[in-house]
Amino acid sequence: METLIGLLIIAVGSFCQSSSYVPINKVKKWSWESFWLTQGFFAWILFPVLGALLAVPEGHSLGELFTSDNAFKIGMTVLFGLLWGVGGLTFGLSMRYLGVALGQSISLGTCAGLGTIMGPVLLNIFFPEMNALASLTAAVLIGVAVTLAGIAIIGLAGSMKAASLSEEEKQQAVKDFNFPKGLMIALLAGFMSGCFNVGLEFGKEINFGELTDPMFRTLPATLLITLGGFVTNAAYCLWQNAKNKTFSDYGKSELWVNNILFCALAGGLWYSQFFGLSLGRSFFETGGVMDTLSFCILMALNVTFSNVWGIILKEWKGCSKRTIAVLTIGIFVLILSTFIPEFLK
């Protein structure tokens, strides 16, 4: 029962994340870089700080965690946050060229597989005494394999879509649709985004131990990762502001209320996935199969819900019944992948 509760919590966070790109359409007369930077402040700074504060017991402060004793773990967590930030940038571009459904499917699918495996592998290199590789059991690897199979099926549906639609129909569904270019960007995004889970592995002990509620223990590490990601994204967005001469976006005071409101909404929805991941993992056995696969499960659910949004937003409009059937099979396989670890116990 606890496993089911944990999965439901992660699913709620995943649904919120998959909905986070819907407010984009409500942002008016701002360039992409201006929107991305503003929503990033809420998604990667403000809400993560508020979340991390929940991990601080009464009588203590968040600053107590950032000591020389934790310097190496903090440094590695932030470093992988910086690398994840590159994934975040290319992730946004992948949806520009592939749409919400297909862009998230390929990016998050790659992220799910690599993120799950890279964490224990790299942790084992730096801390061999932790025997992190022991967490990569047969059940975990099978769960990752099934997830990647579901992603591959959805990717096939995407290629079928690209082959069957005319250029005009592609543009109607996704304005800048470009499957070859989008595919390369999405794969890069997935590889770099997998660094988020690696950061979580390095930072999972940055908390107050038994004094911290188990539901909130990974939130300080989440803050460090998103802080690193914000630095990467902010540097790129400010460069784009300068290059495209779009700093004037921030001076359009008549748009502030509307645009900041929807940027805050997008940021809050995005952060919900990792807030839900932290809460959901507390219902799993620490170090068990479900705990190890939790990041992969989150990404699989993100793909599932993003494709639901893709259907709602009519990104698959005009596709053949065969293409929709392949897409449906891919979504079903992804949903199945979230329960496979329990079946293999």
GROMACS .gro file of C-alpha atoms in nm:
model
  345
    1MET     CA    1   0.000   0.000   0.000
    2GLU     CA    2   0.283   0.239   0.087
    3THR     CA    3   0.442   0.174  -0.252
    4LEU     CA    4   0.118   0.268  -0.424
    5ILE     CA    5   0.092   0.589  -0.219
    6GLY     CA    6   0.448   0.678  -0.314
    7LEU     CA    7   0.375   0.618  -0.682
    8LEU     CA    8   0.059   0.829  -0.667
    9ILE     CA    9   0.248   1.120  -0.510
   10ILE     CA   10   0.518   1.100  -0.778
   11ALA     CA   11   0.246   1.080  -1.045
   12VAL     CA   12   0.081   1.400  -0.916
   13GLY     CA   13   0.415   1.581  -0.930
   14SER     CA   14   0.477   1.440  -1.277
   15PHE     CA   15   0.139   1.560  -1.402
   16CYS     CA   16   0.214   1.909  -1.271
   17GLN     CA   17   0.554   1.910  -1.446
   18SER     CA   18   0.402   1.796  -1.774
   19SER     CA   19   0.153   2.081  -1.742
   20SER     CA   20   0.420   2.342  -1.672
   21TYR     CA   21   0.471   2.432  -2.037
   22VAL     CA   22   0.105   2.515  -2.095
   23PRO     CA   23   0.138   2.863  -1.932
   24ILE     CA   24   0.395   2.951  -2.200
   25ASN     CA   25   0.109   3.034  -2.433
   26LYS     CA   26  -0.017   3.293  -2.184
   27VAL     CA   27   0.310   3.488  -2.173
   28LYS     CA   28   0.271   3.792  -2.397
   29LYS     CA   29   0.524   3.979  -2.613
   30TRP     CA   30   0.835   3.833  -2.451
   31SER     CA   31   1.114   3.648  -2.629
   32TRP     CA   32   1.188   3.287  -2.539
   33GLU     CA   33   1.501   3.379  -2.344
   34SER     CA   34   1.316   3.637  -2.132
   35PHE     CA   35   1.043   3.388  -2.044
   36TRP     CA   36   1.291   3.105  -1.980
   37LEU     CA   37   1.502   3.312  -1.741
   38THR     CA   38   1.203   3.446  -1.550
   39GLN     CA   39   1.030   3.112  -1.504
   40GLY     CA   40   1.371   2.965  -1.418
   41PHE     CA   41   1.402   3.201  -1.122
   42PHE     CA   42   1.082   3.056  -0.977
   43ALA     CA   43   1.152   2.694  -1.081
   44TRP     CA   44   1.521   2.676  -0.986
   45ILE     CA   45   1.566   2.934  -0.709
   46LEU     CA   46   1.254   3.048  -0.523
   47PHE     CA   47   1.054   2.725  -0.496
   48PRO     CA   48   1.360   2.503  -0.430
   49VAL     CA   49   1.464   2.737  -0.145
   50LEU     CA   50   1.115   2.710   0.006
   51GLY     CA   51   1.127   2.334  -0.037
   52ALA     CA   52   1.473   2.302   0.121
   53LEU     CA   53   1.354   2.499   0.425
   54LEU     CA   54   1.106   2.219   0.496
   55ALA     CA   55   1.405   1.991   0.555
   56VAL     CA   56   1.535   2.215   0.833
   57PRO     CA   57   1.423   2.106   1.183
   58GLU     CA   58   1.325   2.359   1.447
   59GLY     CA   59   1.622   2.529   1.606
   60HIS     CA   60   1.846   2.486   1.301
   61SER     CA   61   1.912   2.681   0.981
   62LEU     CA   62   1.967   2.582   0.620
   63GLY     CA   63   2.314   2.738   0.626
   64GLU     CA   64   2.432   2.476   0.878
   65LEU     CA   65   2.430   2.217   0.598
   66PHE     CA   66   2.676   2.413   0.386
   67THR     CA   67   2.993   2.345   0.583
   68SER     CA   68   3.347   2.236   0.497
   69ASP     CA   69   3.258   1.883   0.604
   70ASN     CA   70   3.014   1.863   0.315
   71ALA     CA   71   3.230   2.066   0.074
   72PHE     CA   72   3.307   1.783  -0.169
   73LYS     CA   73   2.950   1.656  -0.183
   74ILE     CA   74   2.817   2.009  -0.223
   75GLY     CA   75   3.069   2.081  -0.499
   76MET     CA   76   2.981   1.765  -0.691
   77THR     CA   77   2.608   1.825  -0.649
   78VAL     CA   78   2.636   2.179  -0.784
   79LEU     CA   79   2.869   2.062  -1.066
   80PHE     CA   80   2.616   1.810  -1.189
   81GLY     CA   81   2.355   2.082  -1.152
   82LEU     CA   82   2.555   2.297  -1.393
   83LEU     CA   83   2.570   2.004  -1.638
   84TRP     CA   84   2.200   1.938  -1.591
   85GLY     CA   85   2.143   2.305  -1.675
   86VAL     CA   86   2.277   2.239  -2.024
   87GLY     CA   87   2.017   1.965  -2.052
   88GLY     CA   88   1.750   2.209  -1.942
   89LEU     CA   89   1.844   2.451  -2.218
   90THR     CA   90   1.845   2.191  -2.492
   91PHE     CA   91   1.530   2.039  -2.342
   92GLY     CA   92   1.344   2.361  -2.415
   93LEU     CA   93   1.482   2.365  -2.768
   94SER     CA   94   1.380   2.003  -2.827
   95MET     CA   95   1.017   2.097  -2.764
   96ARG     CA   96   1.055   2.391  -2.999
   97TYR     CA   97   1.146   2.158  -3.285
   98LEU     CA   98   0.950   1.846  -3.187
   99GLY     CA   99   0.659   1.973  -2.978
  100VAL     CA  100   0.572   1.906  -2.615
  101ALA     CA  101   0.485   1.538  -2.659
  102LEU     CA  102   0.768   1.411  -2.879
  103GLY     CA  103   1.032   1.648  -2.740
  104GLN     CA  104   0.967   1.542  -2.381
  105SER     CA  105   0.938   1.176  -2.478
  106ILE     CA  106   1.283   1.147  -2.632
  107SER     CA  107   1.459   1.382  -2.390
  108LEU     CA  108   1.308   1.238  -2.074
  109GLY     CA  109   1.342   0.881  -2.196
  110THR     CA  110   1.715   0.921  -2.244
  111CYS     CA  111   1.731   1.106  -1.912
  112ALA     CA  112   1.544   0.825  -1.734
  113GLY     CA  113   1.779   0.549  -1.845
  114LEU     CA  114   2.110   0.731  -1.816
  115GLY     CA  115   2.017   0.917  -1.498
  116THR     CA  116   1.928   0.596  -1.317
  117ILE     CA  117   2.247   0.417  -1.416
  118MET     CA  118   2.499   0.704  -1.405
  119GLY     CA  119   2.421   0.791  -1.042
  120PRO     CA  120   2.536   0.463  -0.880
  121VAL     CA  121   2.824   0.422  -1.130
  122LEU     CA  122   2.979   0.763  -1.059
  123LEU     CA  123   2.906   0.739  -0.688
  124ASN     CA  124   3.094   0.409  -0.684
  125ILE     CA  125   3.397   0.576  -0.843
  126PHE     CA  126   3.426   0.840  -0.571
  127PHE     CA  127   3.290   0.642  -0.276
  128PRO     CA  128   3.359   0.271  -0.347
  129GLU     CA  129   3.300   0.188   0.020
  130MET     CA  130   2.930   0.269  -0.032
  131ASN     CA  131   2.894  -0.018  -0.282
  132ALA     CA  132   2.647   0.190  -0.484
  133LEU     CA  133   2.658  -0.052  -0.776
  134ALA     CA  134   2.471  -0.305  -0.563
  135SER     CA  135   2.158  -0.097  -0.620
  136LEU     CA  136   2.166  -0.177  -0.993
  137THR     CA  137   1.990  -0.510  -0.952
  138ALA     CA  138   1.834  -0.713  -1.231
  139ALA     CA  139   1.492  -0.570  -1.143
  140VAL     CA  140   1.627  -0.213  -1.177
  141LEU     CA  141   1.796  -0.281  -1.510
  142ILE     CA  142   1.483  -0.453  -1.645
  143GLY     CA  143   1.274  -0.156  -1.532
  144VAL     CA  144   1.509   0.083  -1.714
  145ALA     CA  145   1.505  -0.139  -2.025
  146VAL     CA  146   1.124  -0.146  -2.036
  147THR     CA  147   1.115   0.233  -1.992
  148LEU     CA  148   1.356   0.280  -2.282
  149ALA     CA  149   1.148   0.039  -2.491
  150GLY     CA  150   0.841   0.254  -2.430
  151ILE     CA  151   1.037   0.564  -2.529
  152ALA     CA  152   1.161   0.394  -2.844
  153ILE     CA  153   0.805   0.305  -2.942
  154ILE     CA  154   0.694   0.665  -2.892
  155GLY     CA  155   0.998   0.778  -3.092
  156LEU     CA  156   0.884   0.547  -3.371
  157ALA     CA  157   0.542   0.712  -3.360
  158GLY     CA  158   0.719   1.045  -3.393
  159SER     CA  159   0.913   0.937  -3.700
  160MET     CA  160   0.591   0.802  -3.851
  161LYS     CA  161   0.432   1.138  -3.784
  162ALA     CA  162   0.719   1.321  -3.951
  163ALA     CA  163   0.698   1.096  -4.257
  164SER     CA  164   0.321   1.113  -4.300
  165LEU     CA  165   0.248   1.484  -4.259
  166SER     CA  166   0.301   1.754  -4.517
  167GLU     CA  167   0.522   2.050  -4.427
  168GLU     CA  168   0.212   2.264  -4.383
  169GLU     CA  169   0.053   2.013  -4.144
  170LYS     CA  170   0.377   1.987  -3.943
  171GLN     CA  171   0.390   2.365  -3.908
  172GLN     CA  172   0.027   2.374  -3.792
  173ALA     CA  173   0.100   2.123  -3.515
  174VAL     CA  174   0.445   2.257  -3.417
  175LYS     CA  175   0.553   2.587  -3.568
  176ASP     CA  176   0.925   2.506  -3.601
  177PHE     CA  177   0.892   2.128  -3.646
  178ASN     CA  178   1.222   1.970  -3.756
  179PHE     CA  179   1.256   1.601  -3.669
  180PRO     CA  180   1.628   1.540  -3.750
  181LYS     CA  181   1.745   1.857  -3.574
  182GLY     CA  182   1.503   1.809  -3.286
  183LEU     CA  183   1.610   1.445  -3.239
  184MET     CA  184   1.978   1.535  -3.199
  185ILE     CA  185   1.895   1.814  -2.954
  186ALA     CA  186   1.657   1.589  -2.759
  187LEU     CA  187   1.919   1.315  -2.721
  188LEU     CA  188   2.175   1.568  -2.596
  189ALA     CA  189   1.913   1.709  -2.360
  190GLY     CA  190   1.838   1.364  -2.223
  191PHE     CA  191   2.205   1.280  -2.165
  192MET     CA  192   2.278   1.606  -1.983
  193SER     CA  193   1.946   1.602  -1.793
  194GLY     CA  194   2.041   1.264  -1.648
  195CYS     CA  195   2.299   1.454  -1.443
  196PHE     CA  196   2.013   1.565  -1.214
  197ASN     CA  197   1.985   1.218  -1.065
  198VAL     CA  198   2.363   1.195  -1.035
  199GLY     CA  199   2.352   1.518  -0.835
  200LEU     CA  200   2.082   1.373  -0.612
  201GLU     CA  201   2.302   1.071  -0.545
  202PHE     CA  202   2.598   1.287  -0.442
  203GLY     CA  203   2.382   1.516  -0.230
  204LYS     CA  204   2.143   1.270  -0.069
  205GLU     CA  205   2.318   1.292   0.269
  206ILE     CA  206   2.316   1.674   0.278
  207ASN     CA  207   2.044   1.703   0.543
  208PHE     CA  208   2.003   1.679   0.919
  209GLY     CA  209   1.973   1.302   0.918
  210GLU     CA  210   1.715   1.164   1.159
  211LEU     CA  211   1.611   1.518   1.252
  212THR     CA  212   1.486   1.580   0.898
  213ASP     CA  213   1.149   1.439   0.798
  214PRO     CA  214   1.216   1.156   0.547
  215MET     CA  215   0.975   1.321   0.303
  216PHE     CA  216   1.201   1.626   0.270
  217ARG     CA  217   1.553   1.479   0.292
  218THR     CA  218   1.646   1.519  -0.075
  219LEU     CA  219   1.521   1.877  -0.104
  220PRO     CA  220   1.847   2.049   0.004
  221ALA     CA  221   2.029   1.852  -0.269
  222THR     CA  222   1.756   1.948  -0.514
  223LEU     CA  223   1.821   2.314  -0.431
  224LEU     CA  224   2.195   2.278  -0.499
  225ILE     CA  225   2.129   2.109  -0.834
  226THR     CA  226   1.876   2.366  -0.950
  227LEU     CA  227   2.108   2.645  -0.832
  228GLY     CA  228   2.378   2.509  -1.064
  229GLY     CA  229   2.122   2.475  -1.342
  230PHE     CA  230   2.005   2.830  -1.294
  231VAL     CA  231   2.360   2.963  -1.337
  232THR     CA  232   2.395   2.781  -1.671
  233ASN     CA  233   2.055   2.889  -1.797
  234ALA     CA  234   2.087   3.248  -1.676
  235ALA     CA  235   2.422   3.290  -1.852
  236TYR     CA  236   2.274   3.164  -2.179
  237CYS     CA  237   1.953   3.366  -2.154
  238LEU     CA  238   2.132   3.690  -2.071
  239TRP     CA  239   2.365   3.628  -2.365
  240GLN     CA  240   2.061   3.577  -2.587
  241ASN     CA  241   1.904   3.893  -2.447
  242ALA     CA  242   2.215   4.084  -2.546
  243LYS     CA  243   2.249   3.914  -2.885
  244ASN     CA  244   1.884   3.958  -2.979
  245LYS     CA  245   1.849   4.296  -2.810
  246THR     CA  246   1.557   4.174  -2.602
  247PHE     CA  247   1.649   4.327  -2.265
  248SER     CA  248   1.363   4.566  -2.338
  249ASP     CA  249   1.122   4.279  -2.260
  250TYR     CA  250   1.183   4.331  -1.890
  251GLY     CA  251   1.095   4.700  -1.922
  252LYS     CA  252   0.742   4.642  -2.051
  253SER     CA  253   0.577   4.724  -1.720
  254GLU     CA  254   0.226   4.677  -1.857
  255LEU     CA  255   0.307   4.306  -1.903
  256TRP     CA  256   0.466   4.242  -1.564
  257VAL     CA  257   0.159   4.119  -1.378
  258ASN     CA  258   0.048   3.882  -1.653
  259ASN     CA  259   0.389   3.747  -1.752
  260ILE     CA  260   0.534   3.712  -1.404
  261LEU     CA  261   0.216   3.538  -1.287
  262PHE     CA  262   0.236   3.276  -1.563
  263CYS     CA  263   0.613   3.240  -1.525
  264ALA     CA  264   0.560   3.175  -1.153
  265LEU     CA  265   0.287   2.922  -1.235
  266ALA     CA  266   0.513   2.745  -1.485
  267GLY     CA  267   0.801   2.744  -1.234
  268GLY     CA  268   0.586   2.610  -0.952
  269LEU     CA  269   0.441   2.335  -1.167
  270TRP     CA  270   0.788   2.237  -1.289
  271TYR     CA  271   0.930   2.216  -0.935
  272SER     CA  272   0.639   1.997  -0.827
  273GLN     CA  273   0.798   1.696  -0.995
  274PHE     CA  274   1.101   1.693  -0.764
  275PHE     CA  275   0.901   1.796  -0.459
  276GLY     CA  276   0.672   1.501  -0.534
  277LEU     CA  277   0.973   1.276  -0.595
  278SER     CA  278   1.112   1.358  -0.251
  279LEU     CA  279   0.777   1.294  -0.083
  280GLY     CA  280   0.707   0.979  -0.282
  281ARG     CA  281   1.048   0.821  -0.219
  282SER     CA  282   0.986   0.838   0.156
  283PHE     CA  283   0.725   0.563   0.110
  284PHE     CA  284   0.979   0.329  -0.055
  285GLU     CA  285   1.239   0.115   0.118
  286THR     CA  286   1.562   0.315   0.136
  287GLY     CA  287   1.807   0.173  -0.117
  288GLY     CA  288   1.544  -0.071  -0.247
  289VAL     CA  289   1.442  -0.130  -0.607
  290MET     CA  290   1.163   0.128  -0.606
  291ASP     CA  291   1.387   0.387  -0.442
  292THR     CA  292   1.662   0.330  -0.701
  293LEU     CA  293   1.415   0.341  -0.988
  294SER     CA  294   1.217   0.638  -0.856
  295PHE     CA  295   1.389   0.889  -1.087
  296CYS     CA  296   1.331   0.661  -1.386
  297ILE     CA  297   0.965   0.622  -1.286
  298LEU     CA  298   0.927   1.000  -1.261
  299MET     CA  299   1.069   1.048  -1.611
  300ALA     CA  300   0.847   0.772  -1.752
  301LEU     CA  301   0.539   0.936  -1.602
  302ASN     CA  302   0.653   1.274  -1.734
  303VAL     CA  303   0.663   1.126  -2.084
  304THR     CA  304   0.321   0.968  -2.038
  305PHE     CA  305   0.154   1.291  -1.925
  306SER     CA  306   0.339   1.503  -2.181
  307ASN     CA  307   0.189   1.289  -2.456
  308VAL     CA  308  -0.154   1.332  -2.305
  309TRP     CA  309  -0.096   1.707  -2.328
  310GLY     CA  310   0.035   1.660  -2.680
  311ILE     CA  311  -0.297   1.502  -2.777
  312ILE     CA  312  -0.491   1.780  -2.600
  313LEU     CA  313  -0.284   2.045  -2.778
  314LYS     CA  314  -0.350   1.866  -3.109
  315GLU     CA  315   0.017   1.801  -3.181
  316TRP     CA  316  -0.080   1.459  -3.322
  317LYS     CA  317  -0.364   1.598  -3.530
  318GLY     CA  318  -0.367   1.464  -3.885
  319CYS     CA  319  -0.168   1.150  -3.801
  320SER     CA  320  -0.291   0.811  -3.920
  321LYS     CA  321  -0.470   0.564  -3.692
  322ARG     CA  322  -0.163   0.342  -3.717
  323THR     CA  323   0.060   0.619  -3.580
  324ILE     CA  324  -0.182   0.687  -3.294
  325ALA     CA  325  -0.193   0.313  -3.220
  326VAL     CA  326   0.187   0.299  -3.195
  327LEU     CA  327   0.182   0.604  -2.969
  328THR     CA  328  -0.079   0.441  -2.745
  329ILE     CA  329   0.127   0.122  -2.717
  330GLY     CA  330   0.432   0.328  -2.618
  331ILE     CA  331   0.237   0.506  -2.345
  332PHE     CA  332   0.102   0.173  -2.217
  333VAL     CA  333   0.455   0.028  -2.198
  334LEU     CA  334   0.571   0.332  -2.000
  335ILE     CA  335   0.286   0.295  -1.752
  336LEU     CA  336   0.370  -0.075  -1.721
  337SER     CA  337   0.736   0.009  -1.651
  338THR     CA  338   0.638   0.188  -1.328
  339PHE     CA  339   0.493  -0.134  -1.184
  340ILE     CA  340   0.747  -0.388  -1.314
  341PRO     CA  341   0.980  -0.355  -1.010
  342GLU     CA  342   0.696  -0.467  -0.785
  343PHE     CA  343   0.613  -0.758  -1.014
  344LEU     CA  344   0.975  -0.876  -1.002
  345LYS     CA  345   1.005  -0.873  -0.623
   0.00000   0.00000   0.00000
